[in-house]
């Protein structure tokens, strides 16, 4: 269980972050560090998918970390896509994801990975 962070495929279109209960605040902090390392390995804006279909019980203190990923993103972080957001997160999302500094770093709730906009050009 826990949090798994990886590129979506060999083309590195976006970062997948899959949550499976139970997971901890420390695991989330490590996942965020891994996003930054992955983003540093490319030279374009990278969207991040938070796949929350298998999580229902967030650890204590996670709300502050969710606010941080949105308010202090990596400079080349793209949109954050959230898939499978449960009712608890849906109710809190309007409080968590406010104060966007850039239009390219918004939070978008999706139903399918087909809705992710990949913003790089393959060469």
XYZ file of C-alpha atoms in Angstrom, residues 12-119:
108
model
C 7.258 11.110 -19.898
C 4.038 12.964 -20.660
C 2.909 13.294 -17.050
C 3.696 12.000 -13.579
C 1.308 9.414 -12.130
C 0.844 9.414 -8.374
C -1.293 6.509 -7.180
C -2.646 6.464 -3.616
C -3.608 3.174 -1.968
C -4.803 3.092 1.641
C -3.154 3.166 4.051
C -0.587 5.880 3.322
C 1.182 8.374 5.538
C 2.034 12.042 5.556
C 5.733 11.153 5.255
C 5.003 9.076 2.146
C 3.224 12.051 0.594
C 6.128 14.380 1.383
C 8.498 11.866 -0.257
C 6.169 11.615 -3.274
C 6.318 15.378 -3.701
C 10.136 15.285 -3.570
C 10.113 12.596 -6.235
C 7.876 14.801 -8.472
C 10.514 17.503 -8.275
C 13.310 15.068 -9.191
C 11.328 13.752 -12.163
C 10.428 17.260 -13.340
C 14.092 18.300 -13.128
C 14.968 15.475 -15.541
C 13.038 17.080 -18.437
C 12.877 20.569 -19.937
C 9.126 21.129 -20.279
C 6.115 21.647 -18.012
C 4.944 18.379 -16.489
C 1.335 17.700 -15.455
C 0.799 15.589 -12.337
C -1.988 13.045 -11.955
C -3.188 12.247 -8.425
C -5.042 8.933 -8.760
C -7.117 8.812 -5.589
C -9.562 6.053 -6.539
C -8.198 3.752 -3.813
C -7.911 6.154 -0.914
C -10.631 7.163 1.536
C -8.845 7.898 4.781
C -6.229 10.682 4.498
C -3.649 10.926 7.266
C -3.704 13.730 9.794
C -1.901 16.840 8.538
C -2.392 16.113 4.841
C -4.496 19.199 4.182
C -1.509 21.489 4.779
C 0.554 19.406 2.324
C -2.169 19.565 -0.335
C -2.218 23.337 0.031
C 1.580 23.412 -0.335
C 1.649 21.443 -3.603
C -0.689 23.966 -5.089
C 0.756 27.169 -3.656
C 4.443 26.308 -4.015
C 4.742 24.248 -7.200
C 7.929 23.394 -9.042
C 8.508 26.093 -11.723
C 7.926 23.507 -14.500
C 5.000 21.796 -12.841
C 1.929 21.792 -15.055
C -1.687 21.259 -14.063
C -2.545 18.912 -11.224
C -5.202 16.414 -12.295
C -7.161 14.595 -9.615
C -8.959 11.390 -10.521
C -11.270 9.482 -8.212
C -11.595 12.214 -5.597
C -13.854 10.893 -2.847
C -16.611 12.948 -1.236
C -14.419 14.138 1.645
C -11.786 15.558 -0.703
C -14.459 17.031 -2.994
C -15.928 19.027 -0.114
C -12.502 20.269 0.977
C -11.067 20.949 -2.483
C -12.437 24.487 -2.745
C -10.473 25.359 0.418
C -7.330 23.409 -0.485
C -6.738 24.545 -4.022
C -7.011 28.318 -3.894
C -4.500 31.060 -4.565
C -3.205 29.912 -7.957
C -0.333 32.111 -9.054
C -0.298 30.917 -12.669
C -3.076 29.795 -14.986
C -0.912 26.851 -16.142
C -0.898 25.345 -12.643
C -4.575 24.853 -11.917
C -6.189 21.827 -10.290
C -8.582 19.884 -12.486
C -10.825 17.064 -11.277
C -11.139 14.378 -13.963
C -12.903 11.063 -14.485
C -10.365 9.498 -16.861
C -6.695 9.883 -17.837
C -7.961 10.724 -21.333
C -8.725 14.193 -19.969
C -5.079 15.022 -19.207
C -3.586 17.661 -21.457
C 0.051 16.900 -22.212
C 1.858 20.134 -23.014
